[in-house]
Coordinates of C-alpha atoms and ligand atoms in Angstrom, one line a residue:
M1 CA 62.9 14.4 136.4
R2 CA 63.5 17.4 138.6
I3 CA 63.7 20.4 136.3
L4 CA 64.3 24.1 137.0
L5 CA 62.9 26.5 134.4
L6 CA 64.8 29.8 134.2
A7 CA 63.1 32.6 132.4
D8 CA 63.0 36.4 132.0
T9 CA 59.3 36.3 132.6
F10 CA 56.7 33.5 132.9
N11 CA 55.6 34.3 129.3
S12 CA 53.4 32.1 127.1
L13 CA 56.2 29.8 126.0
T14 CA 57.5 29.2 129.5
Q15 CA 53.9 28.6 130.6
R16 CA 53.4 26.0 127.9
V17 CA 56.7 24.2 128.8
Y18 CA 55.7 24.3 132.4
A19 CA 52.2 22.9 131.7
E20 CA 53.3 20.2 129.2
L21 CA 56.2 18.9 131.4
T22 CA 54.1 18.9 134.5
Y23 CA 51.5 16.9 132.6
R24 CA 54.3 14.4 131.7
N25 CA 55.0 13.9 135.5
H26 CA 58.2 15.9 135.6
E27 CA 58.8 17.8 138.8
L28 CA 59.0 21.5 137.9
S29 CA 59.9 24.8 139.6
V30 CA 60.4 28.2 138.1
E31 CA 62.9 31.0 138.8
L32 CA 62.7 34.4 137.1
A33 CA 66.3 35.3 136.2
L34 CA 66.2 38.6 138.2
S35 CA 69.9 38.5 139.1
D36 CA 72.9 36.1 139.1
E37 CA 72.5 35.8 142.9
I38 CA 68.9 34.8 142.7
I39 CA 69.7 32.2 140.0
G40 CA 72.4 30.8 142.2
E41 CA 70.2 30.6 145.2
A42 CA 67.4 28.8 143.2
V43 CA 69.8 26.2 142.0
E44 CA 71.2 25.7 145.5
L45 CA 67.7 25.4 147.0
Y46 CA 66.2 23.2 144.3
Q47 CA 69.2 21.0 143.3
P48 CA 67.7 20.3 139.8
E49 CA 68.8 17.5 137.6
L50 CA 68.4 19.6 134.5
I51 CA 68.0 23.4 134.0
I52 CA 65.9 24.6 131.0
A53 CA 65.7 28.2 129.9
P54 CA 62.7 28.5 127.5
F55 CA 62.9 32.3 127.3
L56 CA 66.1 33.9 128.7
T57 CA 68.0 36.9 127.4
K58 CA 70.6 36.9 130.2
I59 CA 73.8 34.8 130.5
I60 CA 73.6 32.0 133.1
P61 CA 76.5 32.4 135.6
K62 CA 79.6 30.4 134.7
R63 CA 79.7 28.3 137.8
I64 CA 76.1 27.1 137.2
C65 CA 76.8 26.2 133.6
C66 CA 79.9 24.2 134.8
D67 CA 78.1 22.3 137.5
H68 CA 74.8 21.7 135.7
V69 CA 73.5 21.0 132.3
C70 CA 71.7 24.2 131.4
I71 CA 69.7 24.1 128.1
I72 CA 68.9 27.3 126.3
I73 CA 65.9 27.2 124.0
H74 CA 67.0 29.3 121.0
P75 CA 64.4 30.3 118.4
G76 CA 66.7 29.7 115.5
I77 CA 68.1 27.0 113.2
K78 CA 71.3 25.2 114.0
G79 CA 74.2 27.6 114.1
D80 CA 72.0 30.7 114.4
R81 CA 73.1 33.0 117.2
G82 CA 72.1 36.3 118.7
I83 CA 68.9 37.8 120.2
S84 CA 67.1 39.0 117.1
S85 CA 66.8 35.5 115.4
L86 CA 63.2 35.6 114.4
D87 CA 63.4 39.3 113.4
W88 CA 66.2 38.4 110.9
A89 CA 64.3 35.3 109.7
I90 CA 61.2 37.5 108.9
M91 CA 63.2 40.3 107.4
T92 CA 65.3 38.0 105.1
E93 CA 62.1 36.0 104.2
A94 CA 63.6 32.7 105.3
K95 CA 61.5 29.8 103.9
E96 CA 62.4 27.6 106.8
W97 CA 63.3 28.4 110.4
G98 CA 63.8 26.4 113.6
V99 CA 64.3 26.0 117.3
T100 CA 67.5 24.6 118.8
A101 CA 68.3 23.4 122.3
I102 CA 71.8 24.6 123.1
Q103 CA 73.9 23.8 126.2
A104 CA 74.7 27.1 128.0
T105 CA 78.3 28.3 128.1
T106 CA 79.7 31.7 128.7
E107 CA 79.6 32.4 124.9
V108 CA 76.1 33.3 123.7
D109 CA 74.4 30.4 121.8
A110 CA 77.7 28.7 121.0
G111 CA 77.4 25.7 123.2
Q112 CA 76.8 22.0 122.2
I113 CA 73.5 21.2 120.5
W114 CA 71.2 18.7 122.1
S115 CA 68.3 18.9 119.7
S116 CA 67.0 21.0 116.8
F117 CA 63.7 21.1 114.8
N118 CA 62.8 23.1 111.7
F119 CA 59.5 24.4 110.5
Q120 CA 58.1 26.1 107.4
M121 CA 57.9 29.9 107.8
R122 CA 54.7 31.8 106.9
P123 CA 54.2 35.5 106.6
D124 CA 53.0 36.6 110.1
S125 CA 54.1 38.7 113.0
K126 CA 57.1 37.6 115.1
S127 CA 55.0 37.1 118.2
C128 CA 52.4 35.0 116.3
L129 CA 55.2 32.7 114.9
Y130 CA 56.6 32.6 118.4
R131 CA 53.4 31.4 120.0
T132 CA 52.6 28.9 117.2
E133 CA 55.4 27.3 115.2
V134 CA 58.2 28.2 117.6
A135 CA 56.3 27.0 120.6
Q136 CA 55.5 23.7 118.8
A137 CA 59.1 23.1 117.8
A138 CA 60.3 24.2 121.3
I139 CA 58.3 21.5 122.9
K140 CA 59.7 18.9 120.5
V141 CA 63.3 19.9 121.2
I142 CA 62.7 20.0 124.9
L143 CA 61.1 16.5 125.0
Q144 CA 63.9 15.1 122.9
T145 CA 66.6 16.8 125.0
I146 CA 65.1 15.4 128.2
E147 CA 64.9 11.9 126.7
R148 CA 68.6 12.2 125.5
F149 CA 69.7 13.5 128.9
E150 CA 67.9 10.8 130.7
S151 CA 69.5 8.1 128.6
G152 CA 72.9 9.2 130.0
E153 CA 74.4 8.1 126.7
F154 CA 73.8 10.9 124.3
V155 CA 76.7 13.1 123.3
P156 CA 75.6 16.6 122.3
E157 CA 77.0 17.9 119.1
P158 CA 79.6 20.7 119.2
L159 CA 78.7 23.7 117.0
N160 CA 80.6 23.1 113.8
Y161 CA 79.9 25.5 110.9
S162 CA 81.5 23.0 108.4
R163 CA 78.7 20.6 108.9
E164 CA 76.1 20.6 106.1
D165 CA 73.1 20.9 108.5
V166 CA 74.5 23.9 110.3
K167 CA 73.1 26.6 108.2
G168 CA 72.8 29.5 110.7
C169 CA 75.2 32.3 111.5
W170 CA 75.7 35.0 114.1
H171 CA 73.2 37.8 113.8
P172 CA 73.6 41.2 115.5
Y173 CA 70.8 42.8 117.5
M174 CA 68.4 44.3 114.9
K175 CA 68.5 48.0 115.4
Q176 CA 65.6 50.3 114.4
E177 CA 67.7 51.6 111.4
V178 CA 67.6 48.2 109.8
R179 CA 63.9 48.0 109.6
A180 CA 63.0 51.7 109.4
I181 CA 60.3 52.3 106.8
D182 CA 61.1 54.5 103.8
W183 CA 57.5 55.6 102.8
T184 CA 58.8 57.0 99.5
K185 CA 60.1 53.6 98.4
D186 CA 58.9 50.7 100.4
S187 CA 56.1 48.6 99.0
V188 CA 53.1 47.5 101.1
S189 CA 54.5 44.0 101.6
T190 CA 57.8 45.4 102.7
I191 CA 56.2 47.8 105.2
V192 CA 54.0 45.0 106.6
K193 CA 57.1 42.7 106.9
K194 CA 59.1 45.3 108.7
I195 CA 56.3 46.0 111.3
R196 CA 55.7 42.3 111.8
S197 CA 59.4 41.7 112.4
A198 CA 59.2 44.0 115.4
D199 CA 55.8 42.9 116.8
S200 CA 55.5 42.8 119.7
R201 CA 59.0 43.8 120.9
P202 CA 60.5 46.4 120.3
G203 CA 57.9 47.7 117.9
L204 CA 58.8 49.6 114.7
L205 CA 59.8 53.2 115.4
D206 CA 58.3 55.7 112.9
T207 CA 57.2 59.3 112.6
I208 CA 53.6 60.5 112.3
D209 CA 52.9 64.2 112.1
G210 CA 56.4 65.0 113.5
E211 CA 56.2 62.7 116.5
Q212 CA 57.7 59.4 117.1
Y213 CA 55.6 56.2 117.7
Y214 CA 56.2 52.5 117.7
L215 CA 53.9 50.8 115.2
Y216 CA 52.2 47.4 115.7
G217 CA 49.5 45.2 114.1
A218 CA 50.1 45.7 110.4
H219 CA 47.6 44.5 107.7
E220 CA 47.8 44.9 103.9
E221 CA 45.0 46.9 102.3
D222 CA 43.9 46.1 98.7
L223 CA 41.4 48.9 97.8
L224 CA 42.3 52.2 99.4
Q225 CA 45.2 54.3 98.1
G226 CA 46.8 57.6 99.1
T227 CA 49.9 59.6 99.5
P228 CA 52.7 57.4 100.9
G229 CA 52.9 57.8 104.7
Q230 CA 49.7 59.8 105.1
I231 CA 46.8 58.7 107.1
I232 CA 43.9 58.2 104.7
A233 CA 41.3 56.3 106.7
Q234 CA 40.4 54.9 110.1
R235 CA 38.4 51.8 111.1
H236 CA 37.6 50.5 114.6
G237 CA 40.6 52.2 116.1
A238 CA 43.1 51.4 113.4
I239 CA 44.6 53.8 110.9
C240 CA 45.3 53.3 107.2
R241 CA 48.4 54.9 105.6
G242 CA 49.1 55.3 102.0
A243 CA 52.1 53.5 100.4
V244 CA 53.7 53.6 96.9
D245 CA 51.7 50.7 95.7
G246 CA 48.6 50.7 97.9
A247 CA 48.0 51.2 101.6
V248 CA 48.6 49.6 105.0
W249 CA 46.6 49.4 108.2
I250 CA 48.2 49.8 111.6
S251 CA 46.1 48.9 114.5
H252 CA 48.2 49.9 117.5
L253 CA 50.7 52.6 118.5
K254 CA 52.9 53.4 121.4
K255 CA 54.2 57.0 121.7
K256 CA 57.9 57.3 122.3
K257 CA 58.8 59.8 125.0
P258 CA 62.5 60.7 125.1
G259 CA 64.1 58.9 127.9
K260 CA 60.8 57.8 129.3
S261 CA 59.5 55.2 126.8
S262 CA 58.2 52.9 129.6
A263 CA 55.8 55.7 130.6
C264 CA 53.8 55.1 127.4
L265 CA 51.2 52.4 126.7
K266 CA 50.5 50.4 123.5
L267 CA 47.0 51.3 122.6
P268 CA 44.6 51.3 119.6
A269 CA 46.0 54.0 117.1
A270 CA 42.9 56.1 117.3
I271 CA 43.2 56.5 121.1
V272 CA 46.9 57.5 120.8
L273 CA 46.3 60.0 118.0
G274 CA 43.0 61.4 119.4
D275 CA 42.1 64.7 117.8
K276 CA 44.8 64.3 115.1
L277 CA 42.3 61.9 113.3
K278 CA 39.4 64.4 113.4
S279 CA 39.3 64.9 109.7
I280 CA 40.1 61.3 108.8
P281 CA 37.1 59.4 107.3
E282 CA 35.9 56.2 108.9
D283 CA 36.0 53.4 106.4
P284 CA 33.2 50.9 107.3
L285 CA 33.3 47.2 106.4
P286 CA 30.4 44.7 106.2
L287 CA 30.3 41.6 108.3
F288 CA 30.8 39.5 105.2
V289 CA 34.1 40.1 103.4
P290 CA 33.7 39.7 99.7
G291 CA 36.2 37.2 98.2
N292 CA 39.6 37.0 99.6
R293 CA 40.0 40.7 100.4
K294 CA 43.1 42.0 102.1
T295 CA 42.2 44.6 104.7
F296 CA 41.9 45.2 108.4
Q297 CA 38.9 43.3 109.8
E298 CA 38.4 42.3 113.3
I299 CA 35.0 40.5 113.1
W300 CA 33.7 38.6 110.1
Y301 CA 31.1 35.9 109.4
E302 CA 31.0 33.0 106.9
E303 CA 28.4 30.4 106.2
K304 CA 28.6 27.0 104.7
N305 CA 26.5 23.8 104.8
Q306 CA 24.2 25.0 107.6
V307 CA 27.1 26.2 109.8
G308 CA 27.9 29.8 110.6
Y309 CA 31.5 30.7 111.4
L310 CA 32.1 33.9 113.4
Y311 CA 35.7 35.1 113.5
F312 CA 37.0 37.7 115.9
E313 CA 40.6 38.7 115.5
F314 CA 41.4 41.1 118.3
Y315 CA 45.0 42.3 118.8
K316 CA 46.6 40.1 121.6
G317 CA 43.1 38.8 122.3
A318 CA 42.3 41.8 124.5
M319 CA 38.8 43.2 124.1
S320 CA 37.5 46.7 124.4
I321 CA 33.9 47.6 125.2
D322 CA 33.2 48.4 121.6
Q323 CA 34.7 45.1 120.4
C324 CA 32.6 43.2 122.9
Q325 CA 29.5 45.0 121.7
R326 CA 30.3 44.5 118.1
L327 CA 31.0 40.8 118.7
T328 CA 27.7 40.4 120.6
N329 CA 25.8 42.0 117.7
A330 CA 27.6 39.8 115.2
F331 CA 26.7 36.7 117.2
C332 CA 23.1 37.9 117.3
Y333 CA 23.2 38.2 113.6
A334 CA 24.6 34.6 113.3
R335 CA 21.8 33.5 115.5
S336 CA 19.2 35.0 113.2
R337 CA 20.4 32.9 110.3
P338 CA 18.7 29.7 109.2
T339 CA 21.8 27.6 110.1
K340 CA 22.0 24.8 112.7
V341 CA 25.5 25.4 114.2
I342 CA 27.4 28.5 115.1
V343 CA 31.2 28.2 115.4
L344 CA 33.0 30.9 117.4
M345 CA 36.4 30.9 115.7
G346 CA 38.2 33.6 117.7
G347 CA 41.4 34.8 116.1
H348 CA 44.1 32.7 114.5
D349 CA 46.6 33.9 117.1
F350 CA 44.5 34.3 120.3
W351 CA 41.1 33.1 121.4
S352 CA 40.6 35.8 124.0
N353 CA 42.5 37.3 127.0
G354 CA 39.4 39.0 128.4
F355 CA 39.1 42.8 128.6
N356 CA 41.8 45.1 127.4
L357 CA 43.8 46.1 130.5
N358 CA 45.9 48.7 128.5
I359 CA 42.8 50.7 127.6
V360 CA 41.6 50.5 131.2
E361 CA 45.0 51.7 132.5
A362 CA 45.0 54.7 130.1
D363 CA 41.5 55.8 131.3
D364 CA 41.1 58.6 133.8
N365 CA 38.6 56.4 135.8
P366 CA 40.0 52.8 135.6
S367 CA 37.4 51.5 138.1
D368 CA 34.4 52.8 136.1
V369 CA 35.8 51.7 132.8
S370 CA 36.8 48.2 134.1
W371 CA 33.2 47.8 135.4
R372 CA 31.8 48.7 131.9
H373 CA 34.3 46.3 130.2
I374 CA 33.3 43.5 132.5
N375 CA 29.6 44.1 131.9
A376 CA 30.2 44.1 128.2
I377 CA 31.9 40.7 128.3
N378 CA 29.2 39.4 130.6
H379 CA 26.6 40.4 128.1
L380 CA 28.4 38.5 125.3
V381 CA 28.8 35.4 127.5
A382 CA 25.1 35.5 128.5
T383 CA 24.1 35.9 124.8
I384 CA 26.0 32.8 123.8
L385 CA 25.0 30.8 126.9
T386 CA 21.2 31.4 126.4
T387 CA 21.2 30.6 122.7
N388 CA 18.3 28.2 122.2
T389 CA 18.1 28.2 118.4
H390 CA 21.5 26.7 117.5
L391 CA 24.2 24.4 118.9
T392 CA 27.3 26.4 119.5
I393 CA 31.0 25.5 119.2
A394 CA 34.0 27.4 120.6
A395 CA 37.0 26.7 118.4
M396 CA 40.1 28.0 120.3
Q397 CA 42.8 28.5 117.8
G398 CA 45.1 30.4 120.2
N399 CA 45.8 31.0 123.9
A400 CA 43.0 32.1 126.3
A401 CA 43.0 33.6 129.7
A402 CA 40.7 34.8 132.5
G403 CA 37.3 36.0 131.2
G404 CA 38.4 35.0 127.7
V405 CA 38.3 31.3 128.8
M406 CA 34.8 31.8 130.1
I407 CA 33.6 33.0 126.7
A408 CA 34.7 29.6 125.3
L409 CA 33.0 27.7 128.1
A410 CA 29.7 29.5 127.3
A411 CA 29.5 27.4 124.1
D412 CA 28.0 23.9 124.0
Y413 CA 31.2 22.3 122.6
V414 CA 34.7 23.5 123.3
Y415 CA 37.5 22.5 121.0
A416 CA 41.1 23.7 121.2
R417 CA 44.1 23.6 118.9
S418 CA 46.6 21.2 120.5
G419 CA 49.3 23.1 122.3
I420 CA 47.5 26.3 123.2
V421 CA 47.8 27.6 126.8
I422 CA 44.7 28.1 128.9
N423 CA 44.8 30.3 132.0
P424 CA 41.3 29.8 133.7
H425 CA 41.9 32.2 136.6
Y426 CA 41.7 35.8 137.6
Q427 CA 43.6 36.1 141.0
L428 CA 46.9 37.2 139.5
M429 CA 45.1 40.3 138.3
G430 CA 43.6 40.9 141.7
L431 CA 40.1 40.1 140.5
Y432 CA 37.4 37.7 141.8
G433 CA 36.3 37.3 138.2
S434 CA 33.0 37.5 136.4
E435 CA 31.7 36.2 133.0
Y436 CA 29.5 33.7 134.8
W437 CA 32.6 31.7 135.8
T438 CA 31.0 30.5 139.0
Y439 CA 28.4 28.7 136.9
L440 CA 30.5 27.8 133.8
L441 CA 33.7 26.4 135.4
P442 CA 32.1 24.0 138.0
K443 CA 29.6 22.9 135.3
R444 CA 32.5 21.6 133.3
V445 CA 35.1 20.5 135.9
G446 CA 33.2 20.2 139.2
N447 CA 33.4 22.5 142.2
K448 CA 36.6 21.1 143.7
R449 CA 38.6 21.3 140.4
A450 CA 37.1 24.8 139.7
M451 CA 38.5 26.1 143.0
E452 CA 41.9 24.4 142.4
L453 CA 42.2 26.0 138.9
T454 CA 41.2 29.4 140.1
A455 CA 43.4 29.3 143.2
S456 CA 46.6 27.7 141.8
C457 CA 46.8 30.4 139.0
L458 CA 48.7 27.9 136.9
P459 CA 48.5 27.5 133.1
V460 CA 46.7 24.4 131.8
C461 CA 47.9 22.5 128.6
T462 CA 45.3 21.2 126.2
Q463 CA 45.9 17.5 127.2
L464 CA 45.1 18.2 130.8
A465 CA 42.2 20.5 129.8
Q466 CA 40.7 17.6 127.9
D467 CA 41.3 15.1 130.7
I468 CA 39.5 17.2 133.3
G469 CA 36.7 18.2 131.0
L470 CA 37.6 21.9 130.8
I471 CA 37.4 21.4 127.0
D472 CA 35.8 18.6 124.9
W473 CA 38.6 17.9 122.5
A474 CA 42.1 19.1 121.5
F475 CA 43.4 18.3 118.0
G476 CA 45.4 19.7 115.1
E477 CA 48.8 21.1 116.1
H478 CA 48.8 23.5 113.2
P479 CA 46.1 26.2 112.8
I480 CA 45.3 25.0 109.2
S481 CA 44.7 21.4 110.2
F482 CA 42.8 22.5 113.3
R483 CA 40.4 24.7 111.3
L484 CA 39.8 21.9 108.8
S485 CA 38.9 19.5 111.5
V486 CA 36.6 22.1 113.2
L487 CA 34.8 22.5 109.8
Q488 CA 34.3 18.7 109.5
K489 CA 33.1 18.4 113.1
A490 CA 30.7 21.3 112.8
E491 CA 29.2 20.0 109.6
Q492 CA 28.8 16.5 111.2
I493 CA 26.9 18.1 114.1
A494 CA 24.7 20.1 111.7
K495 CA 23.9 17.0 109.7
C496 CA 23.6 14.6 112.6
P497 CA 20.2 12.8 112.5
D498 CA 19.7 13.5 116.3
Y499 CA 20.5 17.2 115.9
S500 CA 17.0 18.2 117.1
E501 CA 17.2 16.0 120.2
K502 CA 20.6 17.4 121.0
L503 CA 19.3 20.9 120.8
A504 CA 16.2 20.1 122.8
L505 CA 18.4 18.4 125.5
K506 CA 20.6 21.4 125.7
N507 CA 17.6 23.7 126.2
Q508 CA 16.1 21.5 128.8
K509 CA 19.4 21.3 130.7
R510 CA 19.6 25.1 130.7
L511 CA 16.0 25.4 132.0
Q512 CA 16.8 23.0 134.8
D513 CA 20.0 24.8 135.7
E514 CA 18.0 28.1 135.7
Q515 CA 15.5 26.7 138.1
I516 CA 18.2 25.5 140.5
K517 CA 19.9 28.9 140.4
P518 CA 19.2 31.7 137.9
L519 CA 22.1 33.0 135.8
K520 CA 21.2 36.5 137.2
A521 CA 22.1 35.3 140.7
Y522 CA 25.5 34.0 139.6
V523 CA 26.4 37.2 137.9
T524 CA 25.0 39.4 140.7
E525 CA 27.2 37.6 143.2
E526 CA 30.3 37.9 141.0
L527 CA 29.7 41.6 140.4
Q528 CA 29.4 42.3 144.1
Q529 CA 32.9 40.9 144.6
I530 CA 34.2 42.7 141.5
H531 CA 32.8 45.9 142.9
I532 CA 35.0 45.4 146.0
N533 CA 38.0 44.7 143.8
L534 CA 37.5 47.9 141.8
C535 CA 36.4 50.3 144.5
G536 CA 37.4 48.7 147.8
A537 CA 40.3 49.9 150.0
E538 CA 42.5 47.0 148.8
Q539 CA 44.2 48.1 145.6
L540 CA 45.4 44.7 144.5
Y541 CA 43.7 44.9 141.1
H542 CA 44.9 48.4 140.3
T543 CA 48.4 47.5 141.3
A544 CA 48.5 44.2 139.4
R545 CA 47.1 45.8 136.3
H546 CA 49.6 48.7 136.4
Q547 CA 52.5 46.2 136.8
F548 CA 51.1 44.0 134.0
V549 CA 50.6 46.7 131.4
Y550 CA 53.9 48.4 132.1
K551 CA 55.7 45.0 132.3
I552 CA 57.2 45.8 135.7
S553 CA 59.2 42.8 136.9
P554 CA 58.4 41.5 140.4
S555 CA 61.2 41.9 142.9
Q556 CA 61.2 38.1 143.4
T557 CA 59.7 35.1 141.7
P558 CA 56.1 34.6 142.9
L559 CA 55.9 31.6 145.3
Y560 CA 53.2 29.8 143.3
L561 CA 56.0 29.3 140.6
A562 CA 59.1 29.0 142.8
K563 CA 58.2 25.8 144.4
H564 CA 61.8 25.6 145.9
R565 CA 61.2 28.8 147.7
S566 CA 57.6 28.0 148.9
A567 CA 58.9 24.7 150.4
C568 CA 61.6 26.6 152.2
Q569 CA 59.2 29.2 153.6
A570 CA 56.9 26.4 154.9
I571 CA 59.8 24.9 156.8
E572 CA 60.8 28.3 158.3
H573 CA 57.3 28.8 159.5
Ligands
LIG601 N1 44.8 43.3 128.0 C1 45.9 43.9 127.3 N2 46.9 43.2 126.9 C2 46.9 41.9 127.1 C3 45.9 41.3 127.8 C4 44.8 42.0 128.3 N3 43.8 41.5 128.9 N4 46.2 40.0 127.9 C5 47.4 39.8 127.3 N5 47.9 41.0 126.8 C6 49.1 41.2 126.0 C7 50.3 41.1 126.9 O1 50.6 42.3 127.5 C8 51.3 40.7 125.8 O2 51.6 42.0 125.1 P1 53.0 42.2 124.3 O3 53.0 41.2 123.2 O4 52.9 43.6 123.9 O5 54.1 41.9 125.3 C9 50.5 39.8 124.9 O6 49.2 40.2 125.1 C10 50.6 38.4 125.2 O7 51.8 37.9 125.5 P2 52.2 36.4 125.7 O8 53.6 36.2 125.7 O9 51.4 35.5 124.9 O10 51.6 36.1 127.1 P3 51.9 36.8 128.5 O11 53.3 36.8 128.9 O12 51.3 38.2 128.5 O13 51.1 35.9 129.6 C11 48.8 35.6 130.3 C12 49.9 35.3 129.2 C13 47.5 35.2 129.7 C14 49.0 35.0 131.6 C15 48.8 37.2 130.5 O14 48.7 37.7 129.2 C16 47.6 37.7 131.3 O15 47.6 37.5 132.5 N6 46.6 38.4 130.7 C17 45.6 39.1 131.4 C18 44.3 38.3 131.5 C19 43.4 39.1 132.4 O16 43.5 39.3 133.5 N7 42.4 39.7 131.7 C20 41.4 40.6 132.3 C21 40.4 40.0 133.1 S1 39.1 39.3 132.1

């Protein structure tokens, strides 16, 4: 079917919808809803059979809704309306939530219902729920809607609050006042819930030392205690603040500047607060967390049945130099253990999105600091890639992009949770790319496909990734079932009677590859290109990074997404 996706931005959910529908042989084009005129033009040019809006906060013009079936993917249960759906679900501690496909009308979220799916809520941030349960349910409602639309017989259900299964209601936009923290009264769990309800947009507005900041990345702390609201410790860039019944970690802050909020970046709290943390003690943590501790921990290691599990939970999957170095050290530790298999678990929300572009942007010398970030990731990739003592598994629980994808490909086996989105390309960021991608990507998918993946700049769904050999296996839609299957698979590999042969074969293959072309040669060539990206006259990388971190909308939908426009341009030329 010929489907037009309308979205505010090509965000992770829109990417997933695009990748999954394309995989199912639908014909897709994307238009960013930049204005009513642009939307009208896109519909005129593309003549879609169906319009789907996976992530749209604007109202579709009336004439388009009248002439076409436009489906809004609303992250709420049947009857829920408004733009703060998930925020309210988190704040009211809803046990169950859902996603509903609603036919667009001029009244927000009040149209006929084409499909709806519910899921169990769990205590996590809004954006994590959005990327996991919401994305999963959104795909289900979209596939069911398409099937029903194609049948030509389905009659969508009018919104009727007297129906038993219509349990939602209208919710207003959640203002900062609703979730403001009262440090003299709020418990740790309430504070964490409030911050999570606003993560990642708009962030929870609070005051530290007389200045206003948006807070992000909240974690409960079960040992430290201190005066409510006061900063009592810091760890790896995060701050710990006392609360009436314990303490809470906050990993990221964005300073609010009156009338100029877009001029500030979301950064690790310690970078934002700088000298204000001079007298705050660093609270170290070992690589092994005893028992089920609640605290802020980015990297930890577990061991069971000859398998070592290395977790790295970096906010938004974006890695700083320090994080790369700590992860490399932790991996070296895992390698020093008398185990057989090392599983790189990544984070439960993201695998990795490569180096942290916000930190680079905030630096006085972005070229130099980018160079150092890239070299730090390269070192991590080389360390994994040249491991000859263990078999390694990358277990991608969440989305991955750019250099982050290559970290996974450095492992011997690459598994992914079904439904994550993989972006194995760098060009949109104006970069040639490094992380040994010129070796790792063709090794898995062949030269031709590697060039296609890096040039098309399109997201890849896990089914396609498995078909083309980018990953070995996709399974387990839910993070818990994925982790359980990873554990079983890793133990099987460790116990396998031909483990030693497998390890020997891998080492032999690496030696052969090294003889054909040394790893050093790959990375030297990549870094030559990167140097041009960072320091050359063309400023593509610096411009793309600036637009990305400040979330500046393009003036038009990029042609690699707007197929209807690229076709048109080709005819004109
Ligand atoms: N550095 C800093 N922040 C990053 C990041 C990075 N490398 N990659 C992703 N993020 C942030 C995004 O800004 C967004 O932040 P927000 O929640 O505050 O809005 C969040 O992580 C992810 O949002 P999501 O909706 O899941 O995806 P998206 O709309 O950002 O699109 C990608 C997904 C992967 C296409 C996009 O994040 C991307 O291009 N990332 C950069 C990859 C890269 O070039 N890395 C450097 C080279 S190795």
